[in-house]
């Protein structure tokens, strides 16, 4: 079994490659400018593969280059699907969408049947990708994944949890945060990678599936856990620029469909993730473990 993998060298891709190898599968990096249709066709045609996991995309939601969200996440994905349909009709393609497609008003543990309401360019581009991909469902076995928040070694400190861990590791006195009382679903990139691998290989998987833990923690909970891990306590200052108005109290993913498709899959506890990240040392080495 050979699985073509876009975004193979990215934060998530390195862990997915490792998970595939541990499952006895050969990951094959598919590196190409997704915006260039002819280049995508040539790259896909040059590879031998059985299935595809598509992770590459424009991800950081605060990015100002909003056009890239659509040219990469939406049009780039459709270029890829068209090329794969020509090369390997019927192949399973796992597409990384985002839980952000559910929108900011969603609350509780959200199931895949919940209505979508994307409100930023990143989320809209991902929902547009999902809708566009539907046009290839008669040619490919498409599985759209909607991962909730996840983290791990190697994730940039522009993201919340690496930022907090970095402050504890440096023994900083103060950290600026937004709403610390909100509770969110925080996954581990290793568990997410195992889910991607499992969905690529399982016999029967749903067409749309959350990748989530099904549990929630507050930012305050994370701070207390890191205090216990490090022995250090931070002063938290609320920065109004980081406060999201109308933030819902509880937002997580219903993992029922994922667990049904992958009965042996288990997410790691957030306490294990924080310990792993804290003990990684300065800057966090992207070691796969």
mmCIF file of C-alpha atoms in Angstrom:
data_model
loop_
_atom_site.group_PDB
_atom_site.id
_atom_site.type_symbol
_atom_site.label_atom_id
_atom_site.label_comp_id
_atom_site.label_asym_id
_atom_site.label_seq_id
_atom_site.Cartn_x
_atom_site.Cartn_y
_atom_site.Cartn_z
ATOM 1 C CA UNK A 1 0.000 0.000 0.000
ATOM 2 C CA UNK A 2 1.329 3.414 -1.012
ATOM 3 C CA UNK A 3 -0.361 6.592 0.229
ATOM 4 C CA UNK A 4 0.356 9.891 -1.505
ATOM 5 C CA UNK A 5 0.645 12.675 1.044
ATOM 6 C CA UNK A 6 0.482 16.406 0.409
ATOM 7 C CA UNK A 7 1.917 18.625 3.130
ATOM 8 C CA UNK A 8 4.246 15.778 4.080
ATOM 9 C CA UNK A 9 6.900 18.095 5.520
ATOM 10 C CA UNK A 10 4.471 20.260 7.496
ATOM 11 C CA UNK A 11 3.587 20.113 11.187
ATOM 12 C CA UNK A 12 0.901 17.459 10.766
ATOM 13 C CA UNK A 13 2.397 15.742 7.744
ATOM 14 C CA UNK A 14 5.535 14.575 9.532
ATOM 15 C CA UNK A 15 3.426 12.765 12.113
ATOM 16 C CA UNK A 16 1.094 11.306 9.481
ATOM 17 C CA UNK A 17 4.103 9.955 7.583
ATOM 18 C CA UNK A 18 5.307 8.288 10.768
ATOM 19 C CA UNK A 19 1.860 6.833 11.516
ATOM 20 C CA UNK A 20 1.626 5.391 8.020
ATOM 21 C CA UNK A 21 5.057 3.804 8.317
ATOM 22 C CA UNK A 22 4.139 2.296 11.674
ATOM 23 C CA UNK A 23 1.044 0.815 10.010
ATOM 24 C CA UNK A 24 3.228 -0.844 7.384
ATOM 25 C CA UNK A 25 2.259 1.608 4.664
ATOM 26 C CA UNK A 26 4.627 3.569 2.426
ATOM 27 C CA UNK A 27 4.001 7.334 2.484
ATOM 28 C CA UNK A 28 4.847 9.048 -0.798
ATOM 29 C CA UNK A 29 5.324 12.810 -0.633
ATOM 30 C CA UNK A 30 3.396 14.718 -3.276
ATOM 31 C CA UNK A 31 5.083 18.113 -3.458
ATOM 32 C CA UNK A 32 3.724 20.525 -6.026
ATOM 33 C CA UNK A 33 2.255 24.014 -6.316
ATOM 34 C CA UNK A 34 -1.426 23.142 -6.094
ATOM 35 C CA UNK A 35 -2.355 26.375 -7.845
ATOM 36 C CA UNK A 36 -0.638 25.189 -11.047
ATOM 37 C CA UNK A 37 -3.083 22.762 -12.645
ATOM 38 C CA UNK A 38 -0.635 21.410 -15.234
ATOM 39 C CA UNK A 39 2.058 20.898 -12.605
ATOM 40 C CA UNK A 40 -0.405 19.032 -10.383
ATOM 41 C CA UNK A 41 -1.398 16.722 -13.235
ATOM 42 C CA UNK A 42 2.258 16.017 -14.019
ATOM 43 C CA UNK A 43 3.188 15.392 -10.374
ATOM 44 C CA UNK A 44 0.260 13.045 -9.792
ATOM 45 C CA UNK A 45 0.906 11.202 -13.054
ATOM 46 C CA UNK A 46 4.554 10.637 -12.041
ATOM 47 C CA UNK A 47 3.622 8.955 -8.720
ATOM 48 C CA UNK A 48 2.491 5.433 -7.985
ATOM 49 C CA UNK A 49 -0.019 5.413 -5.136
ATOM 50 C CA UNK A 50 -3.173 3.695 -3.918
ATOM 51 C CA UNK A 51 -4.747 6.394 -1.741
ATOM 52 C CA UNK A 52 -4.291 10.092 -0.957
ATOM 53 C CA UNK A 53 -4.168 12.114 2.253
ATOM 54 C CA UNK A 54 -4.369 15.807 1.392
ATOM 55 C CA UNK A 55 -3.038 18.000 4.205
ATOM 56 C CA UNK A 56 -1.415 20.866 2.301
ATOM 57 C CA UNK A 57 -3.132 24.208 2.620
ATOM 58 C CA UNK A 58 -3.000 27.810 3.716
ATOM 59 C CA UNK A 59 -3.793 27.570 7.408
ATOM 60 C CA UNK A 60 -3.151 30.479 9.725
ATOM 61 C CA UNK A 61 -6.486 32.240 10.179
ATOM 62 C CA UNK A 62 -5.047 35.687 10.840
ATOM 63 C CA UNK A 63 -3.119 35.771 7.569
ATOM 64 C CA UNK A 64 -3.720 38.966 5.591
ATOM 65 C CA UNK A 65 -3.224 37.322 2.205
ATOM 66 C CA UNK A 66 -6.844 36.200 2.049
ATOM 67 C CA UNK A 67 -6.724 35.325 -1.649
ATOM 68 C CA UNK A 68 -4.309 32.467 -0.892
ATOM 69 C CA UNK A 69 -6.962 30.739 1.199
ATOM 70 C CA UNK A 70 -9.057 30.250 -1.929
ATOM 71 C CA UNK A 71 -6.346 29.657 -4.533
ATOM 72 C CA UNK A 72 -4.697 26.996 -2.359
ATOM 73 C CA UNK A 73 -7.413 25.523 -0.133
ATOM 74 C CA UNK A 74 -10.253 25.536 -2.621
ATOM 75 C CA UNK A 75 -8.931 25.652 -6.184
ATOM 76 C CA UNK A 76 -5.725 23.794 -5.329
ATOM 77 C CA UNK A 77 -7.697 20.915 -3.840
ATOM 78 C CA UNK A 78 -9.965 20.718 -6.881
ATOM 79 C CA UNK A 79 -6.890 20.629 -9.136
ATOM 80 C CA UNK A 80 -5.611 17.720 -7.073
ATOM 81 C CA UNK A 81 -8.894 15.791 -7.150
ATOM 82 C CA UNK A 82 -9.191 16.217 -10.907
ATOM 83 C CA UNK A 83 -5.661 14.898 -11.422
ATOM 84 C CA UNK A 84 -6.169 11.949 -9.049
ATOM 85 C CA UNK A 85 -9.463 11.036 -10.755
ATOM 86 C CA UNK A 86 -7.586 10.780 -14.057
ATOM 87 C CA UNK A 87 -4.710 8.769 -12.593
ATOM 88 C CA UNK A 88 -6.493 6.556 -10.037
ATOM 89 C CA UNK A 89 -10.286 6.592 -10.514
ATOM 90 C CA UNK A 90 -12.050 5.294 -7.424
ATOM 91 C CA UNK A 91 -9.111 6.021 -5.102
ATOM 92 C CA UNK A 92 -9.848 7.130 -1.554
ATOM 93 C CA UNK A 93 -8.895 10.768 -0.932
ATOM 94 C CA UNK A 94 -8.797 12.051 2.638
ATOM 95 C CA UNK A 95 -9.258 15.828 2.649
ATOM 96 C CA UNK A 96 -8.307 17.993 5.619
ATOM 97 C CA UNK A 97 -11.046 20.562 6.114
ATOM 98 C CA UNK A 98 -11.591 22.282 9.477
ATOM 99 C CA UNK A 99 -14.004 22.407 12.401
ATOM 100 C CA UNK A 100 -14.104 26.153 11.751
ATOM 101 C CA UNK A 101 -16.686 25.486 9.053
ATOM 102 C CA UNK A 102 -19.261 25.090 11.860
ATOM 103 C CA UNK A 103 -18.854 28.767 12.741
ATOM 104 C CA UNK A 104 -18.512 30.752 15.968
ATOM 105 C CA UNK A 105 -22.104 30.286 17.150
ATOM 106 C CA UNK A 106 -21.865 26.505 17.331
ATOM 107 C CA UNK A 107 -21.757 25.293 20.926
ATOM 108 C CA UNK A 108 -21.306 22.055 22.851
ATOM 109 C CA UNK A 109 -19.991 18.883 21.254
ATOM 110 C CA UNK A 110 -20.714 19.396 17.575
ATOM 111 C CA UNK A 111 -21.703 16.510 15.319
ATOM 112 C CA UNK A 112 -21.098 16.368 11.586
ATOM 113 C CA UNK A 113 -24.810 16.914 10.958
ATOM 114 C CA UNK A 114 -24.649 20.404 12.511
ATOM 115 C CA UNK A 115 -25.212 23.321 10.106
ATOM 116 C CA UNK A 116 -22.154 25.102 8.769
ATOM 117 C CA UNK A 117 -21.601 28.850 9.141
ATOM 118 C CA UNK A 118 -18.005 29.796 8.256
ATOM 119 C CA UNK A 119 -17.210 33.437 9.025
ATOM 120 C CA UNK A 120 -13.557 34.005 8.045
ATOM 121 C CA UNK A 121 -11.681 33.489 4.782
ATOM 122 C CA UNK A 122 -9.934 30.373 6.039
ATOM 123 C CA UNK A 123 -13.169 28.688 7.111
ATOM 124 C CA UNK A 124 -15.055 29.798 4.004
ATOM 125 C CA UNK A 125 -12.288 28.441 1.759
ATOM 126 C CA UNK A 126 -12.461 25.096 3.545
ATOM 127 C CA UNK A 127 -16.246 24.901 3.221
ATOM 128 C CA UNK A 128 -15.932 25.865 -0.445
ATOM 129 C CA UNK A 129 -13.393 23.056 -0.818
ATOM 130 C CA UNK A 130 -15.880 20.603 0.702
ATOM 131 C CA UNK A 131 -18.652 21.679 -1.646
ATOM 132 C CA UNK A 132 -16.419 21.582 -4.693
ATOM 133 C CA UNK A 133 -15.079 18.146 -3.751
ATOM 134 C CA UNK A 134 -18.637 16.784 -3.846
ATOM 135 C CA UNK A 135 -18.515 17.104 -7.629
ATOM 136 C CA UNK A 136 -15.825 14.384 -7.715
ATOM 137 C CA UNK A 137 -17.629 11.917 -5.427
ATOM 138 C CA UNK A 138 -18.819 9.907 -8.422
ATOM 139 C CA UNK A 139 -15.185 9.412 -9.462
ATOM 140 C CA UNK A 140 -13.348 9.141 -6.119
ATOM 141 C CA UNK A 141 -13.920 7.833 -2.591
ATOM 142 C CA UNK A 142 -13.751 11.215 -0.868
ATOM 143 C CA UNK A 143 -13.583 11.524 2.921
ATOM 144 C CA UNK A 144 -13.781 15.065 4.314
ATOM 145 C CA UNK A 145 -12.264 15.417 7.795
ATOM 146 C CA UNK A 146 -13.039 18.298 10.133
ATOM 147 C CA UNK A 147 -10.280 18.397 12.739
ATOM 148 C CA UNK A 148 -10.784 20.422 15.903
ATOM 149 C CA UNK A 149 -7.914 22.164 17.722
ATOM 150 C CA UNK A 150 -4.803 20.056 18.091
ATOM 151 C CA UNK A 151 -1.216 20.706 19.021
ATOM 152 C CA UNK A 152 2.159 19.131 19.625
ATOM 153 C CA UNK A 153 5.908 19.430 19.250
ATOM 154 C CA UNK A 154 6.881 21.477 16.217
ATOM 155 C CA UNK A 155 3.794 23.689 16.080
ATOM 156 C CA UNK A 156 4.639 27.382 15.798
ATOM 157 C CA UNK A 157 4.303 29.596 18.870
ATOM 158 C CA UNK A 158 1.849 31.825 16.973
ATOM 159 C CA UNK A 159 -0.673 29.164 18.025
ATOM 160 C CA UNK A 160 -2.144 29.279 21.521
ATOM 161 C CA UNK A 161 -0.877 26.155 23.277
ATOM 162 C CA UNK A 162 2.718 26.321 21.960
ATOM 163 C CA UNK A 163 2.704 29.962 23.055
ATOM 164 C CA UNK A 164 1.621 29.023 26.581
ATOM 165 C CA UNK A 165 4.082 26.129 26.830
ATOM 166 C CA UNK A 166 6.890 28.383 25.616
ATOM 167 C CA UNK A 167 6.107 30.926 28.336
ATOM 168 C CA UNK A 168 6.268 28.233 31.011
ATOM 169 C CA UNK A 169 9.466 26.764 29.614
ATOM 170 C CA UNK A 170 11.124 30.209 29.649
ATOM 171 C CA UNK A 171 9.811 30.846 33.181
ATOM 172 C CA UNK A 172 8.226 34.064 31.939
ATOM 173 C CA UNK A 173 6.533 36.191 34.594
ATOM 174 C CA UNK A 174 3.533 37.287 32.544
ATOM 175 C CA UNK A 175 1.483 36.009 29.631
ATOM 176 C CA UNK A 176 -1.163 37.941 27.685
ATOM 177 C CA UNK A 177 -4.243 35.940 26.765
ATOM 178 C CA UNK A 178 -7.880 36.441 25.856
ATOM 179 C CA UNK A 179 -10.811 34.531 27.339
ATOM 180 C CA UNK A 180 -9.326 31.900 29.650
ATOM 181 C CA UNK A 181 -12.714 30.555 30.754
ATOM 182 C CA UNK A 182 -13.778 29.122 27.407
ATOM 183 C CA UNK A 183 -13.586 25.341 27.105
ATOM 184 C CA UNK A 184 -12.335 23.774 23.892
ATOM 185 C CA UNK A 185 -11.466 20.398 22.404
ATOM 186 C CA UNK A 186 -7.649 20.148 22.393
ATOM 187 C CA UNK A 187 -6.194 17.153 20.571
ATOM 188 C CA UNK A 188 -2.700 15.747 20.174
ATOM 189 C CA UNK A 189 -1.107 15.793 16.718
ATOM 190 C CA UNK A 190 0.040 12.190 17.209
ATOM 191 C CA UNK A 191 -3.541 11.045 17.763
ATOM 192 C CA UNK A 192 -4.732 13.144 14.834
ATOM 193 C CA UNK A 193 -2.082 11.541 12.614
ATOM 194 C CA UNK A 194 -3.214 8.090 13.708
ATOM 195 C CA UNK A 195 -6.791 9.057 12.840
ATOM 196 C CA UNK A 196 -5.781 10.174 9.350
ATOM 197 C CA UNK A 197 -3.893 6.931 8.846
ATOM 198 C CA UNK A 198 -6.810 4.860 10.096
ATOM 199 C CA UNK A 199 -9.313 6.657 7.875
ATOM 200 C CA UNK A 200 -7.091 6.091 4.857
ATOM 201 C CA UNK A 201 -6.863 2.354 5.511
ATOM 202 C CA UNK A 202 -10.223 1.366 7.047
ATOM 203 C CA UNK A 203 -12.707 -0.536 4.929
ATOM 204 C CA UNK A 204 -15.728 1.654 5.611
ATOM 205 C CA UNK A 205 -15.570 5.307 6.669
ATOM 206 C CA UNK A 206 -18.147 8.133 6.608
ATOM 207 C CA UNK A 207 -17.983 10.794 3.879
ATOM 208 C CA UNK A 208 -17.610 13.569 6.497
ATOM 209 C CA UNK A 209 -16.029 12.956 9.891
ATOM 210 C CA UNK A 210 -14.811 15.060 12.803
ATOM 211 C CA UNK A 211 -11.343 14.446 14.176
ATOM 212 C CA UNK A 212 -11.842 15.320 17.826
ATOM 213 C CA UNK A 213 -11.347 13.996 21.328
ATOM 214 C CA UNK A 214 -14.930 14.484 22.475
ATOM 215 C CA UNK A 215 -13.676 16.217 25.653
ATOM 216 C CA UNK A 216 -13.092 19.877 26.499
ATOM 217 C CA UNK A 217 -10.708 21.856 28.722
ATOM 218 C CA UNK A 218 -10.505 25.552 29.554
ATOM 219 C CA UNK A 219 -7.401 27.666 29.022
ATOM 220 C CA UNK A 220 -7.349 28.010 32.796
ATOM 221 C CA UNK A 221 -7.199 24.205 33.055
ATOM 222 C CA UNK A 222 -4.179 24.147 30.749
ATOM 223 C CA UNK A 223 -2.439 26.816 32.800
ATOM 224 C CA UNK A 224 -2.971 24.831 35.998
ATOM 225 C CA UNK A 225 -1.697 21.633 34.408
ATOM 226 C CA UNK A 226 1.431 23.370 33.145
ATOM 227 C CA UNK A 227 1.950 24.892 36.580
ATOM 228 C CA UNK A 228 1.916 21.359 38.019
ATOM 229 C CA UNK A 229 4.284 20.096 35.309
ATOM 230 C CA UNK A 230 6.764 22.969 35.556
ATOM 231 C CA UNK A 231 6.463 24.177 39.132
ATOM 232 C CA UNK A 232 6.230 27.690 37.699
ATOM 233 C CA UNK A 233 3.247 30.035 37.877
ATOM 234 C CA UNK A 234 2.471 32.766 35.379
ATOM 235 C CA UNK A 235 0.578 35.981 35.894
ATOM 236 C CA UNK A 236 -2.170 36.098 33.291
ATOM 237 C CA UNK A 237 -3.040 39.490 31.855
ATOM 238 C CA UNK A 238 -6.072 39.813 29.612
ATOM 239 C CA UNK A 239 -5.210 41.584 26.384
ATOM 240 C CA UNK A 240 -8.399 43.090 24.890
ATOM 241 C CA UNK A 241 -6.980 42.429 21.408
ATOM 242 C CA UNK A 242 -7.114 38.681 22.135
ATOM 243 C CA UNK A 243 -10.661 38.688 23.501
ATOM 244 C CA UNK A 244 -13.268 37.386 21.101
ATOM 245 C CA UNK A 245 -16.629 39.014 21.679
ATOM 246 C CA UNK A 246 -19.514 36.594 22.024
ATOM 247 C CA UNK A 247 -17.227 33.616 22.562
ATOM 248 C CA UNK A 248 -19.218 30.467 23.297
ATOM 249 C CA UNK A 249 -18.402 28.768 26.582
ATOM 250 C CA UNK A 250 -18.075 25.185 25.344
ATOM 251 C CA UNK A 251 -16.987 24.122 21.862
ATOM 252 C CA UNK A 252 -15.787 20.644 21.035
ATOM 253 C CA UNK A 253 -16.225 17.835 18.587
ATOM 254 C CA UNK A 254 -18.532 14.863 18.754
ATOM 255 C CA UNK A 255 -16.213 11.926 17.968
ATOM 256 C CA UNK A 256 -18.947 9.274 17.649
ATOM 257 C CA UNK A 257 -18.510 8.703 13.906
ATOM 258 C CA UNK A 258 -14.721 8.623 14.176
ATOM 259 C CA UNK A 259 -14.799 6.057 16.976
ATOM 260 C CA UNK A 260 -17.286 3.913 15.044
ATOM 261 C CA UNK A 261 -15.043 3.945 11.963
ATOM 262 C CA UNK A 262 -11.874 3.335 14.010
ATOM 263 C CA UNK A 263 -12.873 1.257 17.062
ATOM 264 C CA UNK A 264 -9.292 0.911 18.372
ATOM 265 C CA UNK A 265 -8.409 4.594 18.034
ATOM 266 C CA UNK A 266 -7.932 6.490 21.302
ATOM 267 C CA UNK A 267 -7.003 10.181 21.697
ATOM 268 C CA UNK A 268 -4.213 11.087 24.075
ATOM 269 C CA UNK A 269 -5.072 13.086 27.188
ATOM 270 C CA UNK A 270 -4.205 16.789 27.020
ATOM 271 C CA UNK A 271 -2.077 16.399 30.169
ATOM 272 C CA UNK A 272 0.135 13.914 28.289
ATOM 273 C CA UNK A 273 0.385 16.314 25.358
ATOM 274 C CA UNK A 274 1.415 19.236 27.568
ATOM 275 C CA UNK A 275 4.046 17.142 29.360
ATOM 276 C CA UNK A 276 5.437 15.950 26.020
ATOM 277 C CA UNK A 277 5.653 19.500 24.701
ATOM 278 C CA UNK A 278 7.094 21.000 27.886
ATOM 279 C CA UNK A 279 9.809 18.364 28.183
ATOM 280 C CA UNK A 280 10.853 18.727 24.542
ATOM 281 C CA UNK A 281 13.298 21.525 25.379
ATOM 282 C CA UNK A 282 13.813 24.907 23.795
ATOM 283 C CA UNK A 283 11.788 25.526 20.629
ATOM 284 C CA UNK A 284 10.394 21.990 20.638
ATOM 285 C CA UNK A 285 12.073 19.506 18.361
ATOM 286 C CA UNK A 286 9.726 18.036 15.760
ATOM 287 C CA UNK A 287 10.721 14.519 16.754
ATOM 288 C CA UNK A 288 8.097 11.913 15.940
ATOM 289 C CA UNK A 289 7.165 9.795 18.949
#
